[in-house]
């Protein structure tokens, strides 16, 4: 399964990155690079994400901590990201 | 004025200034005199006015005296006091006379005015008449005739009073006229004064300014000329002349300046001539000369130096000359130059300086300071001489010495120079190294001190032999300083150097040679042994004589010849060749000799006892340094054993090949057997509906027709697809399964058809799609009803034309793929809903197979339970012998909405939980699942409804399941649709599941 990242521009000129497929392996780096190119206020639409590995979740957690909105986040990814953020706040290794 | 109209320029400056000052003072005095004159003119009317007033007063006083005289005398006359009368008359007469006299005097002093003549006559009348009247009155009084006195006083004196009144009137008129004239005159003088005073002051100022400017100009103008001349002179203009007229000091100074300038011009010309001569001399002398300022910056360079270095004068001045110094010498040179500047001491050094052609040459550079009378350095003078030739000669000499010493030191032999007594006078480094002594230690030693094989007598004998001119050579043993002894070969010979005879001995360490000889001997033994063990002999053949020049022992052994007979001749060898191979071998040998190339032959030889040996020979031509063929060398190997082994091996290979072919055939047969046996692997059951399906599979499998498999979830649609593939001619190729519902909608195309690198963000490399992977085989498209419309179009093209493009690619790719599609949706309803293309449906629906649900083939349940129990018991390492009756009843009575997959899961769960050998299930597992969902009847399948209705149905189910999709109580189970399908529809309809989490949509 591949990973596809589409850049959508809303009517209010805010950017939404719609990710499809899997966020794992080299796709994590690709997504990080794409996020790095965007200004503030970008959102990630994870509706079509099937699978996220640990590095992917770390990236999503870090992105959310940096103010990037995670839209339509699959439940398991949502739970994992939240847990990672909680552990990060408590100083434990997630 | 500058041209000196008054010819004052002839006077000296002091006299000229004095004259100017005097003129200024005189002009000021004249102005003052005019002012005084004007003031005087202003005072004259006033004076006349005062005089008139006094005249008027004196006349009035006369009139008053007359009046008083008449009154007082009249009064006295009445008293008849003669005496008093006389006294008073006398006093009155005297006062009257005085007043008349003053009036006459005043009137007489006003001579500048015209007077009425009656005034003076009246006054004269009074002066004459009154005294006579008084005298008469006194005489009468004395006579006592007081009446006459009174009468006279009344009549005669009255006449005088009248005269006096007339006088006063006239005088008063005169005075009035004079006053008016005086006032007018004063006003006129006043006006003149106000005009004359500024004019005189202005004129005085003009005169002073004019004289002052002239005096200043007469000095500053020549001075400025002199200053300009001095500046011109300072700038080297010796032709400049000053033109100053006059005969004053400045004119004389100008003349002096002009004379001096002319003399300086003459001197400068002389100096220039001398400098040119000097420069020519400096530029001509065979030396590089320059001068520098006290701070070291060069201010002069002679032409030779510039021509040598190729620098321009501007480039070389200051510190620019540094560029010509060799980079390796520059820092050192500059450092020395700065030290010399600081210390004030002369400097001498050598440095390489770049010549105009870029070549560096060694120069000897000397700098000396020039000091003034106080000892202060005022200049540096430097000179360089080209010492490159000398330097090169020195370097060459040094290099030659070094080279010679290096040759001697690097000689591989130890070198000793002896005097006539045999004592060592010099050695090379090798001698020191080989013996372990220093050069100083060896000098003076006698050879017997380190030669273990010589004593003093033997040394003397050798010296004598050498002295006789004989070249003495011998082997000996040298002893190192540390006691180690090593063999040497000594060659000694005497020679004359000047008038002295010396002996030169070369001692060569032959330890390696001795070892090499020993090693060679040992190597030959090893080689012979190796040849013997490997049955390989070696030989050498003279191409010119075509006779062998060398045969190793092993060669003799192989060919059955006696080594003691030496190298055999060619004919002997030829005779031993097998008759069948002889011509071929000889022809090969001739070709080898002709073509001078490496060759190899395999042939047989026949020994005298009739034994046949197989021989392998390799020949190699050897050329000398000029490229001429010198000889052939070669090896001959007895390969009889290998030949026999190879024959056996080839036979064994043939047998193996036969076995392999047999095995392959058996393998094919077995595979067919396996395929036949497992044609419906894991399709367990013997029910009529299942048999119908399997019959359809058997019929359609060999064809390439597209198959559409329908059936509820868990009925085993993929197993049917696999069975079709295995029964098809494509079974040897890939079976690629794609769950269309599990793929992200936006990725379905790229997964099915692949994509090129960079087709979209995330496409970091080319990706082969499922259709390409399945080329030549079968692709199974599960849940095909979930395909998005755009993918349906692409899929339609693949099904029609069997070709597609990768996402982001432009090249069409043709594939040979059999398509088997499967769905649990009612595609006809989906077509009605426009969620599935009709034309695609017809493409899929070539050969439909409907897999029955398990509830329609309950007779297969027991068979399936047994099958799964056996599988999971083995996997769980349990021994389950039977199934409880109650369990069987439960299995039989349950409707299995999840079909075989649900049954499989229940059995697996049961096997895991069963502790004994009887399989049991928990009734509670079926309590929920066996009961028909209450809404299942009322609610139509959401997938069969319209989109609005579908949304309502799904939302109702989600509300019932509190947002859960999966699980027994989840919305999927309630709606009897697969979880993945429902999830897909929820996404497609954009239903927010989370809003049903708390029981109703509104609660969120």
mmCIF file of N, CA, C and O in Angstrom, chain A residues 1-6 18 20-21 26-27 30 34 37 47-48 50, chain B residues 742-747 751 755 760-765 767 770 987:
data_model
loop_
_atom_site.group_PDB
_atom_site.id
_atom_site.type_symbol
_atom_site.label_atom_id
_atom_site.label_comp_id
_atom_site.label_asym_id
_atom_site.label_seq_id
_atom_site.Cartn_x
_atom_site.Cartn_y
_atom_site.Cartn_z
ATOM 1 N N UNK A 1 0.860 -1.204 0.000
ATOM 2 C CA UNK A 1 0.000 0.000 0.000
ATOM 3 C C UNK A 1 0.883 1.236 0.000
ATOM 4 O O UNK A 1 1.843 1.319 0.733
ATOM 5 N N UNK A 2 0.491 2.178 -0.817
ATOM 6 C CA UNK A 2 1.281 3.397 -0.944
ATOM 7 C C UNK A 2 0.755 4.479 -0.025
ATOM 8 O O UNK A 2 -0.186 4.269 0.728
ATOM 9 N N UNK A 3 1.403 5.584 -0.124
ATOM 10 C CA UNK A 3 0.955 6.759 0.608
ATOM 11 C C UNK A 3 0.821 7.896 -0.406
ATOM 12 O O UNK A 3 1.698 8.105 -1.244
ATOM 13 N N UNK A 4 -0.268 8.572 -0.332
ATOM 14 C CA UNK A 4 -0.507 9.660 -1.271
ATOM 15 C C UNK A 4 -0.857 10.901 -0.460
ATOM 16 O O UNK A 4 -1.683 10.842 0.451
ATOM 17 N N UNK A 5 -0.226 11.984 -0.799
ATOM 18 C CA UNK A 5 -0.478 13.236 -0.075
ATOM 19 C C UNK A 5 -0.975 14.263 -1.087
ATOM 20 O O UNK A 5 -0.291 14.556 -2.073
ATOM 21 N N UNK A 6 -2.177 14.737 -0.852
ATOM 22 C CA UNK A 6 -2.752 15.745 -1.750
ATOM 23 C C UNK A 6 -2.879 17.058 -0.994
ATOM 24 O O UNK A 6 -3.288 17.083 0.164
ATOM 25 N N UNK A 18 -4.375 16.093 2.468
ATOM 26 C CA UNK A 18 -5.146 14.864 2.601
ATOM 27 C C UNK A 18 -4.210 13.690 2.357
ATOM 28 O O UNK A 18 -3.632 13.558 1.281
ATOM 29 N N UNK A 20 -3.566 9.648 2.124
ATOM 30 C CA UNK A 20 -4.245 8.387 1.853
ATOM 31 C C UNK A 20 -3.244 7.251 1.979
ATOM 32 O O UNK A 20 -2.067 7.414 1.672
ATOM 33 N N UNK A 21 -3.759 6.075 2.408
ATOM 34 C CA UNK A 21 -2.901 4.894 2.473
ATOM 35 C C UNK A 21 -2.206 4.788 3.809
ATOM 36 O O UNK A 21 -2.807 4.984 4.851
ATOM 37 N N UNK A 26 9.391 5.327 4.699
ATOM 38 C CA UNK A 26 9.855 6.545 4.031
ATOM 39 C C UNK A 26 8.738 7.567 3.869
ATOM 40 O O UNK A 26 8.990 8.761 3.689
ATOM 41 N N UNK A 27 7.474 7.108 3.927
ATOM 42 C CA UNK A 27 6.369 8.056 3.781
ATOM 43 C C UNK A 27 6.339 9.054 4.939
ATOM 44 O O UNK A 27 5.861 10.175 4.785
ATOM 45 N N UNK A 30 8.559 11.749 3.949
ATOM 46 C CA UNK A 30 7.926 12.555 2.903
ATOM 47 C C UNK A 30 6.904 13.509 3.510
ATOM 48 O O UNK A 30 6.866 14.702 3.187
ATOM 49 N N UNK A 34 6.844 17.543 3.535
ATOM 50 C CA UNK A 34 5.726 18.334 2.995
ATOM 51 C C UNK A 34 5.206 19.291 4.059
ATOM 52 O O UNK A 34 4.928 20.465 3.780
ATOM 53 N N UNK A 37 7.251 22.356 4.493
ATOM 54 C CA UNK A 37 7.161 23.384 3.451
ATOM 55 C C UNK A 37 5.973 24.304 3.658
ATOM 56 O O UNK A 37 5.855 25.321 2.997
ATOM 57 N N UNK A 47 -8.632 10.942 6.712
ATOM 58 C CA UNK A 47 -9.789 10.086 6.446
ATOM 59 C C UNK A 47 -9.377 8.772 5.787
ATOM 60 O O UNK A 47 -9.854 7.700 6.171
ATOM 61 N N UNK A 48 -8.494 8.850 4.823
ATOM 62 C CA UNK A 48 -8.173 7.658 4.033
ATOM 63 C C UNK A 48 -6.881 6.990 4.472
ATOM 64 O O UNK A 48 -6.270 6.260 3.718
ATOM 65 N N UNK A 50 -4.978 4.212 6.221
ATOM 66 C CA UNK A 50 -5.268 2.849 6.661
ATOM 67 C C UNK A 50 -4.389 2.410 7.810
ATOM 68 O O UNK A 50 -4.810 1.665 8.681
ATOM 69 N N UNK B 742 -10.771 -2.327 1.123
ATOM 70 C CA UNK B 742 -9.716 -2.032 2.098
ATOM 71 C C UNK B 742 -8.771 -0.947 1.611
ATOM 72 O O UNK B 742 -7.941 -0.469 2.383
ATOM 73 N N UNK B 743 -8.895 -0.579 0.360
ATOM 74 C CA UNK B 743 -7.990 0.436 -0.177
ATOM 75 C C UNK B 743 -8.598 1.824 -0.008
ATOM 76 O O UNK B 743 -9.814 2.004 -0.134
ATOM 77 N N UNK B 744 -7.730 2.771 0.276
ATOM 78 C CA UNK B 744 -8.191 4.163 0.341
ATOM 79 C C UNK B 744 -8.699 4.553 -1.042
ATOM 80 O O UNK B 744 -8.048 4.251 -2.040
ATOM 81 N N UNK B 745 -9.853 5.161 -1.114
ATOM 82 C CA UNK B 745 -10.439 5.461 -2.437
ATOM 83 C C UNK B 745 -9.482 6.193 -3.364
ATOM 84 O O UNK B 745 -9.421 5.896 -4.553
ATOM 85 N N UNK B 746 -8.715 7.128 -2.810
ATOM 86 C CA UNK B 746 -7.833 7.890 -3.695
ATOM 87 C C UNK B 746 -6.612 7.094 -4.114
ATOM 88 O O UNK B 746 -5.823 7.567 -4.928
ATOM 89 N N UNK B 747 -6.428 5.930 -3.508
ATOM 90 C CA UNK B 747 -5.257 5.130 -3.856
ATOM 91 C C UNK B 747 -5.605 3.899 -4.678
ATOM 92 O O UNK B 747 -4.715 3.149 -5.069
ATOM 93 N N UNK B 751 -2.969 1.684 -6.798
ATOM 94 C CA UNK B 751 -2.681 0.319 -6.366
ATOM 95 C C UNK B 751 -2.980 -0.675 -7.476
ATOM 96 O O UNK B 751 -2.253 -1.639 -7.665
ATOM 97 N N UNK B 755 2.071 3.235 -10.309
ATOM 98 C CA UNK B 755 2.317 4.651 -10.553
ATOM 99 C C UNK B 755 3.799 4.880 -10.812
ATOM 100 O O UNK B 755 4.642 4.044 -10.468
ATOM 101 N N UNK B 760 2.704 11.600 -7.649
ATOM 102 C CA UNK B 760 2.038 12.424 -6.632
ATOM 103 C C UNK B 760 2.957 12.474 -5.429
ATOM 104 O O UNK B 760 3.959 11.740 -5.363
ATOM 105 N N UNK B 761 2.654 13.358 -4.518
ATOM 106 C CA UNK B 761 3.486 13.475 -3.321
ATOM 107 C C UNK B 761 3.412 12.173 -2.540
ATOM 108 O O UNK B 761 2.320 11.724 -2.169
ATOM 109 N N UNK B 762 4.522 11.555 -2.319
ATOM 110 C CA UNK B 762 4.568 10.256 -1.648
ATOM 111 C C UNK B 762 4.999 9.163 -2.611
ATOM 112 O O UNK B 762 5.438 8.097 -2.175
ATOM 113 N N UNK B 763 4.912 9.429 -3.914
ATOM 114 C CA UNK B 763 5.346 8.441 -4.901
ATOM 115 C C UNK B 763 6.840 8.573 -5.078
ATOM 116 O O UNK B 763 7.313 9.204 -6.011
ATOM 117 N N UNK B 764 7.581 8.028 -4.131
ATOM 118 C CA UNK B 764 9.033 8.217 -4.131
ATOM 119 C C UNK B 764 9.731 7.279 -5.100
ATOM 120 O O UNK B 764 10.887 7.474 -5.398
ATOM 121 N N UNK B 765 9.029 6.254 -5.563
ATOM 122 C CA UNK B 765 9.618 5.380 -6.559
ATOM 123 C C UNK B 765 8.519 4.717 -7.378
ATOM 124 O O UNK B 765 7.361 4.744 -6.989
ATOM 125 N N UNK B 767 6.029 2.181 -8.812
ATOM 126 C CA UNK B 767 5.299 1.123 -8.116
ATOM 127 C C UNK B 767 4.552 0.291 -9.152
ATOM 128 O O UNK B 767 3.848 0.825 -9.997
ATOM 129 N N UNK B 770 -1.231 -3.919 -9.203
ATOM 130 C CA UNK B 770 -1.694 -5.317 -9.040
ATOM 131 C C UNK B 770 -1.953 -5.972 -10.401
ATOM 132 O O UNK B 770 -1.731 -7.175 -10.562
ATOM 133 N N UNK B 987 -18.132 6.424 5.116
ATOM 134 C CA UNK B 987 -17.203 7.432 4.608
ATOM 135 C C UNK B 987 -17.769 8.110 3.368
ATOM 136 O O UNK B 987 -17.677 9.326 3.209
#
